[in-house]
CSV table of N, CA, C and O in Angstrom, one decimal:
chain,number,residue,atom,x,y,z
A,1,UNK,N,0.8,-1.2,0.0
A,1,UNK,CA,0.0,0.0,0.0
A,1,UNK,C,0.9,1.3,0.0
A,1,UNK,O,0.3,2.3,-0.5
A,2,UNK,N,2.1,1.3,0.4
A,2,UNK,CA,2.7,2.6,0.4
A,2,UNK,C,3.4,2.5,-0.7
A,2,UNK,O,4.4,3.3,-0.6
A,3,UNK,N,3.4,2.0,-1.9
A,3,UNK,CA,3.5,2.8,-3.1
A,3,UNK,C,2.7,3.5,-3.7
A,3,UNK,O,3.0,4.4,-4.4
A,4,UNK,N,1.0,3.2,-3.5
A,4,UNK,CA,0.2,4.1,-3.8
A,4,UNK,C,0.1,5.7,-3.6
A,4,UNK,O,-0.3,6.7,-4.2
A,5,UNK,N,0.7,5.3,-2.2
A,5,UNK,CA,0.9,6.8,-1.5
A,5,UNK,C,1.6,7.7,-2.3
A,5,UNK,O,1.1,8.8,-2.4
A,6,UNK,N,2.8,7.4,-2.8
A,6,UNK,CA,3.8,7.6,-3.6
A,6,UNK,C,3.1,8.6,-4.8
A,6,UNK,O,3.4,9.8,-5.1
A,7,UNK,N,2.0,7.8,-5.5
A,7,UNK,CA,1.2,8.5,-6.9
A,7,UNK,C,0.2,9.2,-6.2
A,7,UNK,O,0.0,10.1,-7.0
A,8,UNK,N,-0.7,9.3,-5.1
A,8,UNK,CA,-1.4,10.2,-4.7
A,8,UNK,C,-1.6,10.6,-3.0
A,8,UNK,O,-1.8,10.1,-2.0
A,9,UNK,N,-1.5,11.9,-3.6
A,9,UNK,CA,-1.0,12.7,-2.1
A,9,UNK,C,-2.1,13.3,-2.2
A,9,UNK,O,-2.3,13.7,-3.3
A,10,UNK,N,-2.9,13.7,-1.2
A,10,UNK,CA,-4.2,14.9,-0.9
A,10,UNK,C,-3.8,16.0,-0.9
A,10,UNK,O,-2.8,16.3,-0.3
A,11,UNK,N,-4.5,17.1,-1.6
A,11,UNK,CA,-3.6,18.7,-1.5
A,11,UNK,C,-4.9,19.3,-0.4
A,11,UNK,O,-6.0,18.9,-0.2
A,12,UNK,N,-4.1,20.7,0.1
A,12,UNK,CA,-4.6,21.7,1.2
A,12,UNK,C,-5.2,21.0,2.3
A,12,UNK,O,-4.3,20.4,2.9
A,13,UNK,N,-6.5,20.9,2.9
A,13,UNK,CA,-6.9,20.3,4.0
A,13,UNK,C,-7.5,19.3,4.2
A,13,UNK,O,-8.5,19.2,4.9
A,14,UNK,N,-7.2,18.3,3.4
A,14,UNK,CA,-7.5,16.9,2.9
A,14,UNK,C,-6.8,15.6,3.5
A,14,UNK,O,-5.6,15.4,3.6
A,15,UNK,N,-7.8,14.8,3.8
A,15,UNK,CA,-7.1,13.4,4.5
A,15,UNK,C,-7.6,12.1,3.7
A,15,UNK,O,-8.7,11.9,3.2
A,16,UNK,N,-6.5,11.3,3.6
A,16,UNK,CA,-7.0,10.0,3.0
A,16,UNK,C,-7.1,9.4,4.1
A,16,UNK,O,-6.3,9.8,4.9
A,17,UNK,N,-7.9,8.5,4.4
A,17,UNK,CA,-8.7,7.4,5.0
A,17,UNK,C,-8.8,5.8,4.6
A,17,UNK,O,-9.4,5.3,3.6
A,18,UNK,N,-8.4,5.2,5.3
A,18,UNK,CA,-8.4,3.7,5.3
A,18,UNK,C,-9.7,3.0,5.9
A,18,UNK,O,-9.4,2.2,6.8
A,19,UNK,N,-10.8,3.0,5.7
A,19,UNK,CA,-11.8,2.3,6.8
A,19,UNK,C,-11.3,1.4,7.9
A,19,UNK,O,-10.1,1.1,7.6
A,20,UNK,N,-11.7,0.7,9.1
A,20,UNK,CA,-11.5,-0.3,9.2
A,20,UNK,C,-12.7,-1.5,8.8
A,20,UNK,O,-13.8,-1.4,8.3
A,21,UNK,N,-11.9,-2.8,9.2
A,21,UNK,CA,-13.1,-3.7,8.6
A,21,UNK,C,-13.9,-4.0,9.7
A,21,UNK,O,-13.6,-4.0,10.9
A,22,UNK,N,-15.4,-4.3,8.9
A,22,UNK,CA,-16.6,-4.3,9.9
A,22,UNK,C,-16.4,-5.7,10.6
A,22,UNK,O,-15.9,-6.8,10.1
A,23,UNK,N,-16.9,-5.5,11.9
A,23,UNK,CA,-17.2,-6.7,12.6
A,23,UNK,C,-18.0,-8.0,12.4
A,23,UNK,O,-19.2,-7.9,12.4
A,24,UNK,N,-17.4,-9.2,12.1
A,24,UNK,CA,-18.3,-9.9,11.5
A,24,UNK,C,-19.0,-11.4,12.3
A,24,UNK,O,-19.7,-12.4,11.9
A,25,UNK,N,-18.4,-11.0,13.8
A,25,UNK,CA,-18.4,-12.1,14.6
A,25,UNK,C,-18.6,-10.9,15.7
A,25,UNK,O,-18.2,-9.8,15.5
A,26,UNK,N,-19.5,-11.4,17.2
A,26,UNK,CA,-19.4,-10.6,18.0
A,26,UNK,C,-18.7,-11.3,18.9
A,26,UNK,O,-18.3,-12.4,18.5
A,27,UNK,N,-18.4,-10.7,20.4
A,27,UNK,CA,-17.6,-11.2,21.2
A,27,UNK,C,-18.1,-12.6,21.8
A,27,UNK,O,-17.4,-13.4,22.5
A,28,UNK,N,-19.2,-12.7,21.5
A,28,UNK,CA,-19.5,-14.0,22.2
A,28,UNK,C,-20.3,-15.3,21.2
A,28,UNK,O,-21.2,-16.0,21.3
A,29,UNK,N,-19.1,-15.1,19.9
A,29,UNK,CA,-18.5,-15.8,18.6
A,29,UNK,C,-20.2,-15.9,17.7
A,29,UNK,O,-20.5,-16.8,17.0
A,30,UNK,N,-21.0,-14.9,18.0
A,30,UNK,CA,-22.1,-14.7,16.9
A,30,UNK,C,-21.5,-14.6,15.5
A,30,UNK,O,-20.6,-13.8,15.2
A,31,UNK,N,-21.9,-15.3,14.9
A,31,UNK,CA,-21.7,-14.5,13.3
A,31,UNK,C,-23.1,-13.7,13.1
A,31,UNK,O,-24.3,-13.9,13.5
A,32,UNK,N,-22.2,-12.5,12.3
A,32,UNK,CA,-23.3,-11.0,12.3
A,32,UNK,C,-23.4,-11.0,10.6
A,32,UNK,O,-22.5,-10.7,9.8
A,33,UNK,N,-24.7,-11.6,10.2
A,33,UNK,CA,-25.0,-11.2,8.8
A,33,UNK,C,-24.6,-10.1,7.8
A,33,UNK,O,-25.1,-9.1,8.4
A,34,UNK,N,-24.0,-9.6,6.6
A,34,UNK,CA,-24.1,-8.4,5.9
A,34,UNK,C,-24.7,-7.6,5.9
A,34,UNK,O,-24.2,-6.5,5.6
A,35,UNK,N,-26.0,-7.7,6.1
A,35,UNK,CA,-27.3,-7.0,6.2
A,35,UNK,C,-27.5,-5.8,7.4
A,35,UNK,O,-27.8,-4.6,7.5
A,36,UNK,N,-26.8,-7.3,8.4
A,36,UNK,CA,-27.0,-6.6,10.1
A,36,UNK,C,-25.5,-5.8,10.4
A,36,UNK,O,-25.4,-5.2,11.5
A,37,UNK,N,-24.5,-5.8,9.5
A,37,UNK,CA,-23.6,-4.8,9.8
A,37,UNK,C,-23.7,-3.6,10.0
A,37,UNK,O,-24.1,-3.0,9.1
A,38,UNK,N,-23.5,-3.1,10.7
A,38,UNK,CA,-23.5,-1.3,10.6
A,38,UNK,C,-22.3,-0.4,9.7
A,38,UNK,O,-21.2,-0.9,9.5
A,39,UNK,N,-22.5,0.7,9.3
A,39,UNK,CA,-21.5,1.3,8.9
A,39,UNK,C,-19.9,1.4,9.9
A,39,UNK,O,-19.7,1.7,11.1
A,40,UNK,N,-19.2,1.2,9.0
A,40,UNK,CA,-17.8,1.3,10.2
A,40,UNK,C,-16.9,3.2,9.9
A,40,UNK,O,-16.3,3.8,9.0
A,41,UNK,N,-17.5,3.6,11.3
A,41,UNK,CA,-16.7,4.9,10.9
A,41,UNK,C,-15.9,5.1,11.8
A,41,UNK,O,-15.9,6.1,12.4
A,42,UNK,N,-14.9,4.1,12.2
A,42,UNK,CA,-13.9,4.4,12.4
A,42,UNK,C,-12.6,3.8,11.2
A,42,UNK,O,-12.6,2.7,10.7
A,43,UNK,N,-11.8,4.6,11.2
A,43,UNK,CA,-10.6,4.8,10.2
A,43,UNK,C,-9.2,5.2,10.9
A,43,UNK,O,-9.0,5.8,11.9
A,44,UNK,N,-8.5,4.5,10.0
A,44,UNK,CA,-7.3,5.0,10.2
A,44,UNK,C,-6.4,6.2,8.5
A,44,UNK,O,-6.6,6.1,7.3
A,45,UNK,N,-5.6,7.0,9.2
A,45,UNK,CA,-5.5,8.1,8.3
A,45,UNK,C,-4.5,7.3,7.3
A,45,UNK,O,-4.4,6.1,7.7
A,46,UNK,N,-3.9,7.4,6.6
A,46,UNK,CA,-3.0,7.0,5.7
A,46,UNK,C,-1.9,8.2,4.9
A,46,UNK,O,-0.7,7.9,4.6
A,47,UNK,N,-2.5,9.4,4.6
A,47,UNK,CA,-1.8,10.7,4.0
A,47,UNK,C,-2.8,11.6,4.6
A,47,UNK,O,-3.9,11.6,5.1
A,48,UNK,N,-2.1,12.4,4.3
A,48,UNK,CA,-2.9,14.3,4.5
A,48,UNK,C,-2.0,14.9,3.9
A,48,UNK,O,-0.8,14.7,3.8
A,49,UNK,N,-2.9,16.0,3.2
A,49,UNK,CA,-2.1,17.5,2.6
A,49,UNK,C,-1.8,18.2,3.7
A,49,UNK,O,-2.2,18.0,4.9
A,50,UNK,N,-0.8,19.4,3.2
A,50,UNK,CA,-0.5,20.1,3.7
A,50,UNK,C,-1.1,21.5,4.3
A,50,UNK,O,-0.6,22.6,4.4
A,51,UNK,N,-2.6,20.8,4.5
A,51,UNK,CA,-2.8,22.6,5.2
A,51,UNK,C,-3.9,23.2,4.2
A,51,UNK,O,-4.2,23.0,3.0
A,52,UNK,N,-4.5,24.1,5.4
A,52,UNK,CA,-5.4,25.0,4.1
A,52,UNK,C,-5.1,26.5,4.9
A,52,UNK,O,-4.5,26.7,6.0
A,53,UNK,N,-5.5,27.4,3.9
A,53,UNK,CA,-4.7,28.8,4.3
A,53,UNK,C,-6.1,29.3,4.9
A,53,UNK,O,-7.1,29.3,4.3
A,54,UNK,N,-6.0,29.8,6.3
A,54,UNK,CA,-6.7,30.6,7.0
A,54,UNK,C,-7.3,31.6,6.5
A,54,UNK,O,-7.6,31.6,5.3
A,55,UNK,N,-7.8,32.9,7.3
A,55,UNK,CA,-8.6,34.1,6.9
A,55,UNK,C,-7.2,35.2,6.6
A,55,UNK,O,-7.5,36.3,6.1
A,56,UNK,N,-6.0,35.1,6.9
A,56,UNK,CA,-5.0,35.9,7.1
A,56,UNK,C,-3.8,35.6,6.5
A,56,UNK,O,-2.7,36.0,6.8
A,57,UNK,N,-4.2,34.4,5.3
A,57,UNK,CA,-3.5,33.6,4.5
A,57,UNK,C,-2.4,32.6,4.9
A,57,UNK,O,-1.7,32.0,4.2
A,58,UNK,N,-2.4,32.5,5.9
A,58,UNK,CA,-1.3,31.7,6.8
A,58,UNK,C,-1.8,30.4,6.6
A,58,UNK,O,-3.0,30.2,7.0
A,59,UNK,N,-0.9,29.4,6.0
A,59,UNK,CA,-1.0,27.8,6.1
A,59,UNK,C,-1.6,27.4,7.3
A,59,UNK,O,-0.8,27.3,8.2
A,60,UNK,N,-3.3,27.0,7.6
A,60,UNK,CA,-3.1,26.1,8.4
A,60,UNK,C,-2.6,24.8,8.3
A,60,UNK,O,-2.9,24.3,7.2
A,61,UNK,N,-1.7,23.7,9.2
A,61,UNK,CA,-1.4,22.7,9.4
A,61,UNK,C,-2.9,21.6,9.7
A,61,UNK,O,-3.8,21.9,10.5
A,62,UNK,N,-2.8,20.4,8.9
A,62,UNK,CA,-3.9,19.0,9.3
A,62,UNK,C,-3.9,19.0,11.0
A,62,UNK,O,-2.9,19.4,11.6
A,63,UNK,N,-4.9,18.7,11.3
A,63,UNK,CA,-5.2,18.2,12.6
A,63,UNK,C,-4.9,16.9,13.4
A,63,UNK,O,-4.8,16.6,14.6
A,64,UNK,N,-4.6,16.0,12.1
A,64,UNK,CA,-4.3,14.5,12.1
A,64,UNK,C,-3.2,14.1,11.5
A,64,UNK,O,-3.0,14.7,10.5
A,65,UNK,N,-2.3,13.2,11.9
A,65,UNK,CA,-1.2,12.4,11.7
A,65,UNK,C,-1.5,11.1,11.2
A,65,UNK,O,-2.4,10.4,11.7
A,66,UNK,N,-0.4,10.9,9.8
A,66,UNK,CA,-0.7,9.9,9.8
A,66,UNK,C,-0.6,8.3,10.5
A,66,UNK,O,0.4,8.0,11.1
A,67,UNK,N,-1.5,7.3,10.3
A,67,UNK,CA,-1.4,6.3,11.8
A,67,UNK,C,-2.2,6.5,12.4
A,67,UNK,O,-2.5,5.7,13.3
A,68,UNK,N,-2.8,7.7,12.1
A,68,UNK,CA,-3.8,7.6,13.9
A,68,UNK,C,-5.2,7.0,13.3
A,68,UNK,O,-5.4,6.8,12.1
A,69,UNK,N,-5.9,6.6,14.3
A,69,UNK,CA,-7.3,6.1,13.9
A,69,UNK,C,-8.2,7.7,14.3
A,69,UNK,O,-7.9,8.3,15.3
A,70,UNK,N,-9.1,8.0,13.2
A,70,UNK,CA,-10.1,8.8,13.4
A,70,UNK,C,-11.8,8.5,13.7
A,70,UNK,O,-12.2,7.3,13.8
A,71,UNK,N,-12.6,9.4,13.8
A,71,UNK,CA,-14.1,9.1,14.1
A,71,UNK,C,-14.7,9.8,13.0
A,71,UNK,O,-14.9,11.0,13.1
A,72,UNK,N,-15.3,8.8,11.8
A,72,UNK,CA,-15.6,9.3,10.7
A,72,UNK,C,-17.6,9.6,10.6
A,72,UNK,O,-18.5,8.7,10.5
A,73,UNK,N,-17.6,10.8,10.6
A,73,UNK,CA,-19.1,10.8,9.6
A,73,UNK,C,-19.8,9.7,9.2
A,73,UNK,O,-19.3,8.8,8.4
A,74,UNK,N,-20.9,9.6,9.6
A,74,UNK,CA,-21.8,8.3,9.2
A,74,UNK,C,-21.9,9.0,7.4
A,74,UNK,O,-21.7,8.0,6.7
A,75,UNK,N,-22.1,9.9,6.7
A,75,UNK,CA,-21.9,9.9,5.3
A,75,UNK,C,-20.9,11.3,4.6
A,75,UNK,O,-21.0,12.4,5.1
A,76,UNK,N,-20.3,11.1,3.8
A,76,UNK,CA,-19.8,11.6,3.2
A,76,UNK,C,-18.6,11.2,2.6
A,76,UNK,O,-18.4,10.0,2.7
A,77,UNK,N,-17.4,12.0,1.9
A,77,UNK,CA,-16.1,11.7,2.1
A,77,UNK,C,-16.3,11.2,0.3
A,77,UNK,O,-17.5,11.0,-0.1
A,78,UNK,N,-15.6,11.2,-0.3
A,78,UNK,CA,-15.0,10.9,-1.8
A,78,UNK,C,-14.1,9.6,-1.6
A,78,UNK,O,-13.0,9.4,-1.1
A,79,UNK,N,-15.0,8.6,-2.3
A,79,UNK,CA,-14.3,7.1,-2.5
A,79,UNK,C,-13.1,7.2,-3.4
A,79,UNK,O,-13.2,8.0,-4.3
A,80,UNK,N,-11.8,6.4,-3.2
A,80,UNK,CA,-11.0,6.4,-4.1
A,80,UNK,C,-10.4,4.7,-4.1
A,80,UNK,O,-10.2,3.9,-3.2
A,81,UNK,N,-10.3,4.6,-5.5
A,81,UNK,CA,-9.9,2.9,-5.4
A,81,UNK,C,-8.7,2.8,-5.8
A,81,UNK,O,-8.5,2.5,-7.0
A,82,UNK,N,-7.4,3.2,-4.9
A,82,UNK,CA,-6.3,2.9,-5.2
A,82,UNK,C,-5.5,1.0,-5.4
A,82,UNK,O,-6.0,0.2,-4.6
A,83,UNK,N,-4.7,0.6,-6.0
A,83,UNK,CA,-4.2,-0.6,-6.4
A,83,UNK,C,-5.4,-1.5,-5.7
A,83,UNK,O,-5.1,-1.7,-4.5
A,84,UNK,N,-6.6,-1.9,-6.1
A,84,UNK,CA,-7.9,-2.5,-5.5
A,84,UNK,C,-8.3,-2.3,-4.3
A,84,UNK,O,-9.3,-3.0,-4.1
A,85,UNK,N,-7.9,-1.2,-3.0
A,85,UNK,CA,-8.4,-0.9,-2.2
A,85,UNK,C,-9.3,-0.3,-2.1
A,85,UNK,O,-9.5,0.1,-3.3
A,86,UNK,N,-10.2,0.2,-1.4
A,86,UNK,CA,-10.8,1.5,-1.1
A,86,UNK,C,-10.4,2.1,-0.2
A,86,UNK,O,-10.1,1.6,0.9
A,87,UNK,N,-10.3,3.7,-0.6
A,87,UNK,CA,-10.0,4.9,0.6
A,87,UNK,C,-11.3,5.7,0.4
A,87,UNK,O,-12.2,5.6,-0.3
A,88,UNK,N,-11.1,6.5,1.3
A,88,UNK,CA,-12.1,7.8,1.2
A,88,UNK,C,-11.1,8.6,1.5
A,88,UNK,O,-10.0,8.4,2.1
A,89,UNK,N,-11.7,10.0,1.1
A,89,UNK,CA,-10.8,11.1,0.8
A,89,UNK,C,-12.5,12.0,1.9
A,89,UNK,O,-13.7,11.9,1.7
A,90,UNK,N,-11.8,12.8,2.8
A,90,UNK,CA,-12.1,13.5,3.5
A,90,UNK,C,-11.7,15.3,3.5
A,90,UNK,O,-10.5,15.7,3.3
A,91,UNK,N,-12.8,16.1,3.8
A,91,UNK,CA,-11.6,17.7,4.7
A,91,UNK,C,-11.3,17.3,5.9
A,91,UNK,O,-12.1,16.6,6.6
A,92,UNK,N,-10.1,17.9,6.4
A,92,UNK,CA,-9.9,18.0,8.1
A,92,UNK,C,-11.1,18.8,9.0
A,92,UNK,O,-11.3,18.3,10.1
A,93,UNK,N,-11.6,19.4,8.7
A,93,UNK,CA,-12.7,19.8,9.5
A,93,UNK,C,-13.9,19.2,9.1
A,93,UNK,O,-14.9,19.8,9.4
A,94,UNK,N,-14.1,17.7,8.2
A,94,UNK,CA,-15.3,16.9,8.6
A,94,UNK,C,-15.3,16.0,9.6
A,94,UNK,O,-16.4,15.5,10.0
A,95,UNK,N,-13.9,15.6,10.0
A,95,UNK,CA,-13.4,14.6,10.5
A,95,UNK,C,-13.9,14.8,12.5
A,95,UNK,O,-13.8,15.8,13.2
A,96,UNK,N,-14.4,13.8,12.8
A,96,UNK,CA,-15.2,14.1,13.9
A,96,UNK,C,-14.4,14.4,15.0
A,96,UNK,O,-14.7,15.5,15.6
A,97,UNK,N,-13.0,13.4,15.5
A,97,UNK,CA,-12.2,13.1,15.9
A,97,UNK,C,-11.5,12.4,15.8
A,97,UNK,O,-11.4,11.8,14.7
A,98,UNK,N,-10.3,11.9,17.1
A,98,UNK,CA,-9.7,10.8,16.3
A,98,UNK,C,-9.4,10.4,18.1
A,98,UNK,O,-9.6,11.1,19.1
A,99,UNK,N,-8.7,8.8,18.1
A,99,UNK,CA,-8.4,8.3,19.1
A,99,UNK,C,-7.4,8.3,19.8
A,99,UNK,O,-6.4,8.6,19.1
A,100,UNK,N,-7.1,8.1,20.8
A,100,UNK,CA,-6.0,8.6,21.5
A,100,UNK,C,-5.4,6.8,22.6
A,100,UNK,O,-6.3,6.0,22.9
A,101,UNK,N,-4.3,6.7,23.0
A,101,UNK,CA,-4.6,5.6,23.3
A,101,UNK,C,-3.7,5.7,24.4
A,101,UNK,O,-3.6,4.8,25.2
């Protein structure tokens, strides 16, 4: 996956996103139908641009690093299918939060 990175980088206040994968068993070894999955919004980041320019033209800096896991929006975000994966492409200010450990 990190050659993809290589050919696409996010510009201004933009984050690429990795989903994680949905739960398909619960803790007490249920198998959870496709149907009955829920959306998975949590993510981990993979790239971010550099910043979007404030009211006073000064670069803001992303909010997020990449590695970290975020708390994504139940909808939105721009799908991207790099070498058969899927990403979503997000702004830093849709991004709900992120986790801390």
């Amino acid at each position: 996956a990190g050659k993809a990175f290589r050919k696409f980088l996010p510009l201004f206040d933009r984050v690429l996103v990795e989903r994680c994968a949905a739960e398909t068993v619960t803790k007490g070894g249920i198998m959870i139908p496709e149907k009955s999955q829920g959306k998975v919004l949590q993510a981990t980041v993979v790239a971010v641009g550099s910043g979007g320019r404030g009211k006073n033209g000064e670069i803001q800096p992303v909010s997020v690093k990449v590695g970290e896991k975020v708390l994504l929006p139940e909808y939105g975000g721009t799908k991207i299918i790099l070498e058969d994966k899927d990403y979503y492409l997000f702004r830093d200010g849709d991004i709900l939060g992120k986790y801390v450990d």
